[in-house]
Every structure is written in C-alpha cells, then in structure tokens.
Coordinates of C-alpha atoms in Angstrom, one line a residue:
M146 CA 6.3 -48.4 3.5
S147 CA 9.8 -47.1 4.3
A148 CA 10.5 -46.1 7.9
G149 CA 13.2 -43.8 6.6
Y150 CA 10.9 -41.8 4.4
T151 CA 10.9 -38.0 5.1
D152 CA 8.5 -35.7 3.4
R153 CA 9.1 -32.2 1.9
F154 CA 8.6 -30.6 5.3
G155 CA 11.1 -32.9 7.1
L156 CA 8.3 -34.9 8.8
H157 CA 8.8 -38.6 9.6
I158 CA 5.2 -39.7 9.4
E159 CA 5.9 -43.3 8.6
E160 CA 8.3 -43.6 11.5
A161 CA 5.5 -42.2 13.7
R162 CA 3.2 -44.9 12.3
Q163 CA 5.6 -47.6 13.5
R164 CA 6.0 -45.9 16.9
L165 CA 2.2 -45.9 17.4
N166 CA 1.7 -49.5 16.4
G167 CA -0.1 -51.3 19.2
I168 CA -0.9 -48.0 20.9
V169 CA -3.5 -46.4 18.8
M170 CA -6.4 -48.1 17.0
E171 CA -6.4 -48.2 13.2
T172 CA -9.8 -46.6 12.9
P173 CA -12.2 -47.8 10.2
L174 CA -12.8 -45.9 6.9
Q175 CA -16.6 -46.3 6.8
Y176 CA -18.7 -45.9 3.6
L177 CA -21.8 -44.1 4.6
N178 CA -24.8 -45.0 2.4
S179 CA -27.1 -42.2 3.5
L180 CA -24.6 -39.4 2.8
S181 CA -23.4 -41.0 -0.4
H182 CA -27.0 -41.3 -1.7
Y183 CA -27.8 -37.7 -0.7
F184 CA -24.8 -36.1 -2.4
G185 CA -24.5 -38.5 -5.3
A186 CA -20.9 -39.3 -4.3
N187 CA -18.9 -42.0 -2.5
I188 CA -18.6 -40.6 1.0
Y189 CA -16.2 -42.3 3.5
L190 CA -15.9 -41.3 7.1
K191 CA -12.5 -41.8 8.8
R192 CA -13.8 -42.7 12.2
E193 CA -11.3 -41.2 14.7
D194 CA -14.3 -40.8 17.0
L195 CA -13.8 -44.6 17.6
Q196 CA -10.2 -44.1 18.7
V197 CA -9.3 -45.4 22.2
V198 CA -9.6 -41.9 23.6
R199 CA -12.4 -41.1 21.2
S200 CA -10.4 -38.6 19.2
Y201 CA -7.3 -38.5 17.0
K202 CA -5.3 -36.5 19.5
L203 CA -3.7 -39.6 21.1
R204 CA -1.6 -40.0 17.9
G205 CA 0.3 -36.7 18.2
A206 CA 0.6 -36.7 22.0
Y207 CA 2.0 -40.2 22.3
N208 CA 4.3 -39.8 19.4
M209 CA 5.9 -36.7 21.0
I210 CA 6.0 -37.9 24.6
S211 CA 7.4 -41.3 23.6
S212 CA 10.2 -39.6 21.6
L213 CA 11.6 -37.8 24.7
S214 CA 14.5 -39.1 26.7
R215 CA 14.0 -40.8 30.0
E216 CA 15.9 -38.0 31.7
V217 CA 13.4 -35.5 30.3
L218 CA 10.4 -37.6 31.1
D219 CA 11.4 -38.0 34.7
K220 CA 11.0 -34.2 35.2
G221 CA 7.4 -34.5 34.0
V222 CA 5.3 -33.1 31.1
V223 CA 2.6 -30.4 30.8
C224 CA -0.1 -29.7 28.3
A225 CA -2.9 -27.3 27.6
S226 CA -6.1 -28.5 26.0
A227 CA -9.8 -28.0 25.5
G228 CA -10.2 -31.7 26.2
N229 CA -9.2 -34.1 23.4
H230 CA -5.4 -33.4 23.5
A231 CA -5.7 -33.7 27.3
Q232 CA -7.1 -37.2 27.0
G233 CA -4.5 -38.3 24.6
F234 CA -1.8 -36.7 26.8
A235 CA -3.3 -38.4 29.9
F236 CA -3.4 -41.8 28.2
S237 CA 0.2 -41.4 27.1
C238 CA 1.4 -40.4 30.6
N239 CA -0.4 -43.5 32.1
R240 CA 1.0 -45.8 29.4
L241 CA 4.6 -44.5 29.7
G242 CA 4.5 -44.0 33.5
V243 CA 5.2 -40.2 33.3
K244 CA 3.9 -37.5 35.6
G245 CA 1.8 -35.0 33.7
V246 CA -0.1 -31.7 34.5
V247 CA -3.1 -30.8 32.3
F248 CA -4.2 -27.2 32.0
M249 CA -7.8 -26.9 30.7
P250 CA -10.1 -23.9 30.1
K251 CA -12.8 -23.4 32.7
I252 CA -15.4 -23.9 29.9
T253 CA -14.3 -27.4 29.2
P254 CA -17.3 -29.8 29.3
R255 CA -17.3 -31.9 32.5
Q256 CA -17.4 -35.1 30.5
K257 CA -14.0 -34.3 29.0
I258 CA -12.5 -33.5 32.5
K259 CA -13.8 -36.7 33.9
Q260 CA -12.5 -38.8 30.9
T261 CA -9.0 -37.1 31.2
R262 CA -8.8 -38.0 34.8
M263 CA -9.8 -41.6 34.1
F264 CA -7.3 -42.0 31.2
G265 CA -4.5 -40.5 33.4
N266 CA -5.2 -43.1 36.1
G267 CA -3.3 -41.2 38.8
F268 CA -0.4 -40.0 36.6
I269 CA -1.9 -36.6 35.9
E270 CA -3.0 -33.5 37.7
I271 CA -5.7 -31.2 36.2
V272 CA -5.7 -27.4 36.5
L273 CA -8.7 -25.4 35.2
T274 CA -7.9 -21.8 34.2
G275 CA -8.9 -19.2 31.6
D276 CA -11.9 -18.9 29.3
T277 CA -10.2 -20.1 26.1
F278 CA -7.5 -22.5 25.0
D279 CA -5.2 -19.6 24.4
D280 CA -5.6 -18.3 28.0
C281 CA -4.9 -21.7 29.6
A282 CA -2.0 -22.3 27.2
E283 CA -0.2 -19.2 28.5
A284 CA -0.7 -20.4 32.1
A285 CA 0.6 -23.9 31.2
K286 CA 3.7 -22.6 29.5
Q287 CA 4.5 -20.4 32.5
Y288 CA 4.1 -23.4 34.8
T289 CA 6.3 -25.5 32.6
R290 CA 9.1 -22.9 32.8
E291 CA 8.8 -22.5 36.5
H292 CA 9.0 -26.3 37.2
G293 CA 11.6 -27.3 34.6
M294 CA 9.2 -29.6 32.8
T295 CA 8.5 -30.2 29.0
F296 CA 5.5 -28.7 27.3
I297 CA 3.5 -31.0 24.9
P298 CA 1.7 -28.7 22.5
P299 CA -1.6 -29.7 21.0
F300 CA -0.6 -28.9 17.4
D301 CA 2.5 -26.8 16.8
D302 CA 5.3 -29.3 17.0
P303 CA 6.7 -31.6 14.2
R304 CA 6.4 -34.7 16.4
V305 CA 2.7 -33.9 17.1
I306 CA 2.0 -33.2 13.5
E307 CA 3.8 -36.5 12.5
G308 CA 1.5 -38.4 14.8
Q309 CA -1.7 -36.8 13.4
G310 CA -0.3 -37.5 9.9
T311 CA -0.5 -41.3 10.5
I312 CA -4.2 -41.0 9.7
A313 CA -3.4 -40.3 6.1
V314 CA -1.2 -43.5 5.9
E315 CA -4.2 -45.5 7.1
I316 CA -6.6 -43.8 4.7
L317 CA -4.5 -44.6 1.7
E318 CA -4.1 -48.2 2.8
Q319 CA -7.8 -48.6 3.5
L320 CA -8.9 -47.1 0.1
P321 CA -6.2 -48.6 -2.2
E322 CA -8.2 -49.1 -5.4
G323 CA -9.9 -45.7 -5.7
E324 CA -8.2 -42.3 -5.6
I325 CA -9.4 -39.7 -3.1
D326 CA -10.8 -36.8 -4.9
Y327 CA -11.6 -34.6 -1.9
L328 CA -10.4 -34.8 1.8
F329 CA -12.4 -32.7 4.3
V330 CA -10.4 -32.1 7.4
P331 CA -11.4 -30.1 10.5
V332 CA -9.0 -27.3 11.6
G333 CA -8.4 -25.7 15.0
G334 CA -4.7 -25.2 15.5
G335 CA -3.9 -27.0 12.3
G336 CA -1.9 -30.0 13.5
L337 CA -4.2 -32.6 11.9
C338 CA -4.5 -30.7 8.6
A339 CA -0.8 -30.2 8.4
G340 CA 0.1 -33.8 9.1
V341 CA -2.6 -35.4 6.9
G342 CA -2.2 -32.8 4.2
S343 CA 1.6 -33.2 4.0
Y344 CA 1.5 -36.9 3.6
L345 CA -1.4 -36.9 1.1
K346 CA 0.3 -34.3 -1.2
D347 CA 3.3 -36.6 -1.5
H348 CA 1.3 -39.8 -2.0
S349 CA -2.0 -38.6 -3.5
P350 CA -1.2 -35.3 -5.2
R351 CA -4.6 -35.2 -7.0
T352 CA -6.5 -35.1 -3.8
K353 CA -8.1 -31.7 -3.1
I354 CA -7.6 -30.9 0.6
V355 CA -10.4 -28.7 2.1
A356 CA -9.7 -27.3 5.6
V357 CA -12.9 -26.8 7.5
E358 CA -13.2 -24.2 10.3
P359 CA -15.9 -22.9 12.5
E360 CA -17.3 -19.6 11.2
G361 CA -16.8 -18.1 14.6
A362 CA -13.1 -19.1 14.9
P363 CA -11.5 -18.8 11.5
S364 CA -7.9 -18.8 12.6
L365 CA -6.5 -20.5 9.4
K366 CA -8.6 -18.5 7.0
T367 CA -7.5 -15.2 8.7
A368 CA -3.9 -16.3 8.6
M369 CA -4.1 -17.2 4.9
R370 CA -5.6 -13.7 4.0
A371 CA -2.9 -12.0 6.1
G372 CA 0.0 -14.2 4.9
H373 CA 0.9 -15.1 8.5
P374 CA -0.7 -16.3 11.7
V375 CA -3.0 -13.7 13.3
T376 CA -4.4 -13.7 16.8
L377 CA -8.2 -13.3 16.7
V378 CA -9.6 -10.9 19.2
H379 CA -13.0 -12.6 19.7
I380 CA -14.0 -16.2 18.8
D381 CA -17.2 -18.3 19.3
K382 CA -16.1 -20.9 21.8
F383 CA -19.0 -23.3 21.1
I384 CA -17.0 -25.7 18.9
D385 CA -14.5 -26.1 21.7
G386 CA -12.3 -28.7 19.9
A387 CA -11.6 -26.2 17.1
A388 CA -12.1 -22.8 18.7
V389 CA -8.5 -21.5 18.6
K390 CA -7.6 -17.8 18.4
R391 CA -4.4 -18.4 16.6
V392 CA -3.3 -21.1 14.2
G393 CA 0.2 -22.5 14.9
D394 CA 3.2 -21.0 13.2
L395 CA 4.5 -24.4 11.9
T396 CA 1.1 -25.7 11.1
Y397 CA 0.3 -22.6 9.1
S398 CA 3.5 -22.8 7.1
I399 CA 2.6 -26.4 6.1
C400 CA -1.1 -25.8 5.6
S401 CA -0.5 -22.8 3.4
N402 CA 1.3 -25.2 1.0
V403 CA -1.0 -28.2 1.1
V404 CA -4.5 -26.8 1.6
N405 CA -6.5 -26.2 -1.6
D406 CA -9.5 -24.5 -0.1
I407 CA -10.9 -23.4 3.3
C408 CA -14.6 -23.8 4.2
L409 CA -16.1 -21.8 7.1
V410 CA -19.2 -23.6 8.6
P411 CA -21.7 -21.8 10.8
E412 CA -21.9 -23.2 14.3
G413 CA -25.7 -23.8 13.9
E414 CA -25.1 -25.9 10.8
V415 CA -22.7 -28.0 12.7
C416 CA -25.4 -28.6 15.3
S417 CA -27.8 -29.7 12.6
T418 CA -25.2 -32.2 11.4
I419 CA -24.7 -33.6 14.9
L420 CA -28.4 -34.3 15.2
K421 CA -28.7 -35.7 11.8
L422 CA -25.8 -38.1 12.3
Y423 CA -27.3 -39.3 15.5
N424 CA -30.9 -39.6 14.3
E425 CA -30.1 -41.2 10.9
N426 CA -26.9 -43.2 11.5
A427 CA -26.6 -43.6 15.3
I428 CA -23.2 -41.8 15.1
V429 CA -22.4 -39.6 18.1
V430 CA -19.9 -36.8 17.4
E431 CA -18.8 -33.7 19.2
P432 CA -19.1 -30.3 17.4
A433 CA -15.5 -30.4 16.0
G434 CA -16.1 -33.9 14.9
A435 CA -19.1 -32.8 12.7
L436 CA -17.2 -30.0 10.9
S437 CA -15.9 -32.0 8.0
I438 CA -19.3 -33.6 7.2
S439 CA -21.0 -30.2 7.5
A440 CA -18.8 -28.8 4.8
L441 CA -20.3 -31.3 2.3
N442 CA -23.3 -29.0 1.9
H443 CA -21.0 -26.2 0.7
Y444 CA -19.5 -28.5 -2.1
A445 CA -22.6 -30.4 -3.1
D446 CA -22.2 -29.7 -6.9
E447 CA -18.4 -30.2 -7.0
I448 CA -18.3 -33.6 -5.3
K449 CA -21.0 -35.4 -7.3
G450 CA -19.6 -38.8 -8.5
K451 CA -16.3 -38.3 -6.6
N452 CA -14.6 -40.2 -3.9
I453 CA -14.8 -38.2 -0.7
V454 CA -13.2 -38.7 2.7
C455 CA -14.3 -36.8 5.8
I456 CA -12.2 -37.1 9.0
V457 CA -14.5 -37.4 12.0
S458 CA -12.1 -36.1 14.6
G459 CA -13.8 -36.9 17.9
S460 CA -16.9 -37.9 19.9
N461 CA -16.3 -36.4 23.3
N462 CA -19.6 -34.7 23.6
D463 CA -21.2 -33.8 27.0
I464 CA -24.9 -34.8 27.1
D465 CA -25.6 -31.6 29.0
R466 CA -24.9 -29.7 25.8
M467 CA -27.6 -31.4 23.8
Q468 CA -30.2 -28.7 24.6
E469 CA -27.9 -26.0 23.3
I470 CA -27.1 -28.0 20.3
R471 CA -30.8 -28.4 19.4
E472 CA -31.4 -24.7 20.0
R473 CA -28.6 -23.6 17.7
S474 CA -29.7 -26.1 15.1
L475 CA -33.3 -24.8 15.1
I476 CA -32.2 -21.2 14.9
F477 CA -29.8 -22.0 12.0
E478 CA -32.6 -23.9 10.2
R479 CA -34.8 -20.8 10.8
L480 CA -37.3 -22.9 12.7
K481 CA -37.0 -21.0 16.0
H482 CA -37.4 -17.3 16.4
Y483 CA -37.5 -14.8 19.3
F484 CA -39.6 -11.7 19.5
I485 CA -40.2 -8.8 21.9
I486 CA -43.9 -8.3 21.8
R487 CA -45.7 -5.4 23.5
F488 CA -49.2 -6.7 24.1
P489 CA -52.1 -4.2 24.1
Q490 CA -53.3 -3.1 27.5
R491 CA -56.7 -4.9 27.4
A492 CA -58.1 -8.2 28.7
N493 CA -57.6 -11.4 26.7
A494 CA -54.7 -9.9 24.6
L495 CA -52.5 -13.0 25.3
K496 CA -55.4 -15.4 24.7
D497 CA -56.2 -13.7 21.3
F498 CA -52.5 -14.0 20.3
V499 CA -52.5 -17.7 20.9
N500 CA -55.9 -18.3 19.2
K501 CA -55.8 -15.8 16.3
V502 CA -52.1 -15.1 15.5
L503 CA -50.3 -18.4 16.1
G504 CA -50.6 -21.0 13.4
E505 CA -51.9 -24.5 14.1
T506 CA -48.4 -26.0 14.3
D507 CA -46.6 -22.9 15.8
D508 CA -45.5 -23.6 19.3
I509 CA -44.5 -21.1 22.1
V510 CA -41.4 -22.6 23.7
R511 CA -40.5 -19.5 25.8
F512 CA -42.6 -16.8 27.3
E513 CA -41.1 -14.3 29.7
Y514 CA -42.5 -10.9 30.7
M515 CA -39.7 -8.3 30.5
K516 CA -41.5 -6.2 33.1
K517 CA -42.0 -7.4 36.7
N518 CA -45.1 -5.3 37.4
E519 CA -48.3 -4.7 35.3
K520 CA -47.6 -8.1 33.8
E521 CA -50.7 -8.2 31.6
S522 CA -49.6 -5.0 29.8
G523 CA -45.9 -5.4 29.7
P524 CA -43.5 -6.4 26.9
A525 CA -42.7 -10.1 26.7
L526 CA -39.9 -12.2 25.3
V527 CA -41.6 -14.8 23.2
G528 CA -39.8 -17.8 21.6
I529 CA -41.7 -19.6 18.9
E530 CA -40.8 -22.9 17.2
L531 CA -42.1 -23.6 13.7
E532 CA -42.8 -26.8 11.8
T533 CA -41.6 -25.4 8.5
V534 CA -39.5 -22.4 7.3
E535 CA -42.5 -21.3 5.2
N536 CA -44.5 -20.7 8.3
Y537 CA -42.3 -17.8 9.4
N538 CA -43.6 -15.2 6.9
K539 CA -47.1 -16.4 7.5
L540 CA -46.7 -15.7 11.2
L541 CA -45.2 -12.3 10.6
N542 CA -48.1 -11.4 8.3
R543 CA -50.6 -12.4 10.9
M544 CA -48.8 -10.4 13.6
I545 CA -48.8 -7.3 11.4
E546 CA -52.5 -7.8 10.4
Y547 CA -53.4 -8.2 14.1
G548 CA -51.7 -4.9 14.8
L549 CA -49.1 -6.2 17.3
D550 CA -46.3 -4.0 18.4
F551 CA -43.2 -6.3 18.1
N552 CA -39.5 -6.6 17.2
V553 CA -37.8 -9.6 15.8
L554 CA -34.6 -10.4 17.6
D555 CA -31.5 -10.9 15.4
P556 CA -29.4 -13.9 16.5
D557 CA -26.3 -11.9 15.7
S558 CA -27.2 -8.8 17.7
D559 CA -26.0 -7.8 21.1
L560 CA -29.6 -7.6 22.3
W561 CA -30.1 -11.3 21.4
R562 CA -26.9 -12.3 23.3
Y563 CA -28.1 -10.2 26.3
I564 CA -31.7 -11.3 26.5
V565 CA -31.9 -14.8 25.0

C-alpha cells in the first residue's frame, strides 16, 4: 500500500489509513451462515457496529480533526450530528485534547446523547436544537462563525470522506482471494458511500456498488434524478442515522460516478431486519445499520452464487425505541392492522365481536373508544395483531358477513398519523 496514492477524485485514503492506525479498530469482515444459506450467496458483514464508538463515523471525524493545525485546534471545533458523527467527534476531541461543541437534533435518542458525553470526557459541550439534522446543522454553522471555530461536517469534506474510505482498504485486505461482486452501503449524506465507492472503483472495478437509502429520506436518489443535490421538503426521521434532507455536494459528485444502483428500503422492512438479526444472530444494530442487509431482499435473484459485502454502519440503538421498531415491523409484514369500528347500539356487541368475528389466533392489541360518552355505542379504534398474513382477508370477510360498519386505516394516510 502506497501512502502517496491519490485516487481519481484527489482523495488520500491510504494516507488516512495510516493516520487512523492505532485509533480506530480494524473491524471484522464476518461471514454470516444464516444469510448466506437463505440467499444462496456468500454474505459478509463489515461490522462497523463493533467500532470503538459503535459506528464508522470515528474514521472521518478523527481524520479531519487530526489534520488541522494546532493553532486552529486551539480555537475549538464544532459539529452537527444525529448521534454517530457526534460520538466519533467527541472521541477525537478527547483523544486530541481539543475543545468541541456538539449540536444534535432534539429527536436524538437519549442513549446517543449519553454516549457522546461519555466519549467526550469533559472536552465537549452538547447543544440540542432543531427537529432534523439539517436544522441543527444550520445552528451549528452559525455558532462556528460567531465564535471563530472550525466546523467538522459529518460527510461533505474530503478529509471526512477519506476517513470513511479506509473501510474499503480493510475489506479488500480481509477478502483477498475472492472478488467482491456486490457491495451494499448505507447512505445518508453520502460520505461513507463516496469514500468506499471511490477506493473500490480503483481497486476492484468489477464490484457493483449499491447505495441503500431509507424510502422516507431518498436524498441521493432524488439528486441522481435531478442531476444535482436537492433539498427534500419532508422526510421520515425514523432512521435517524440516514435521515438527511440533502446529500452533500462533494459526496454527490463522487457517488454519481461510482454508484451502480440505488435501493430504497421501507422503514418497516428495516425494522424487520433489526429484529431478525437480533433473534437469529444476536447482532444488535441501529436502523441505519440494518439498511444494507435489508436491501438483500431486493436483489435476491441477482446475488445468487456471488460474493456480497454489506456494511453494518452502527449499533447505537436506544432500547426505548424497540416497541416502535416492533410496531413498524408488524405493520410492514401486514401482521398488524388498525380499524375504526362503529359497533351496533345493542347489548353484547363487543362480546359478539370477540367471540364471533375474531379468529382463534387474532389478538386485540389496542382498543380505544373514540367517543367519551355513550361508550357502548360509540366508534372505537381497534388494533388487531395476526399470526399469519392469510388471516387478514379471513378477518375482513367475517367483519363484512357480521354486518360491521368499519374502516381500515391506511398506514400512509393522514388519518393514521393523527389517530394511531
């Protein structure tokens, strides 16, 4: 490996690798039997969830901060992050003895806030502001200008991209005998995809690079269609590590040249992947960390017999979110449904519904009268969990045969978001 190597985009990824030596962990490239058997392929997971800060973000943050002059560092550094970049930033500030200020969205899971403070070990201050990454990023940049400090972006800087790109160096060293046919890489702002994709296209040009985004925050996909970065008006913030309104300008310019395909994965499908990884493999990942593995379902026919690498980007998941993760998974799998049911105004109507309409394995998991008076005759919100998908039509048919007055709530509707 030549420290002087510069790729087609002017990135010095191998120099970054040397700079990070002894700072970041060389995470394992794990062959996963269960996934390999299921897809009929050789599936490897690049386990950045096992990194010292439990995500790959340390690589880019440390590479950039450590490249700054002492004069610049003495004035302090600032970052904006949904959590993982913040932790890598905090670890770097602590390691280098630099004062740092971290801006985080108000929706950031408490576990990530706590971990950021712990990794900073007194060298960082945390400011919670805004509802999205983009909101808090604006506040962070204004603070940086007002205080003469240096902003450390989470993705749109060559030094950050170089740090993330060191993952590709490790992957090629860890899988030297077999070529990588497909690399699935999660995308938020695009720093990881740009760095890894850039290095792989120079050293493994046959590798097909698939960028994987949340369906509710397709910043790279939208940019590719438009031919330039576009600011999304609304995004689903659930996959917080990848829920970015606008892909980076530099990352877009690189990704548009190295990415072969883009896969959008529904948030509910990601939740199913999280639960499956935990139940079957005892692997704990955050939503963004499950994106690349979730994409395998969308390429099942293409990847048979191939060598596949999925980057598991992080494992900073708040246990308080598990109920929502399970809920989203069940809805995606069509095993949980909500109805507005207007029960007939007679005695035992609810009892008859339970005994004559529900199937043996159907379970009422939520029951809430929408009316606060005349409860026995008012409309009710009813959530029902099913054992199999096939039971749904059977339930609907029994509700119709029984003569119930009901509406099925659409998970994509405003009524769902308001009531459920």
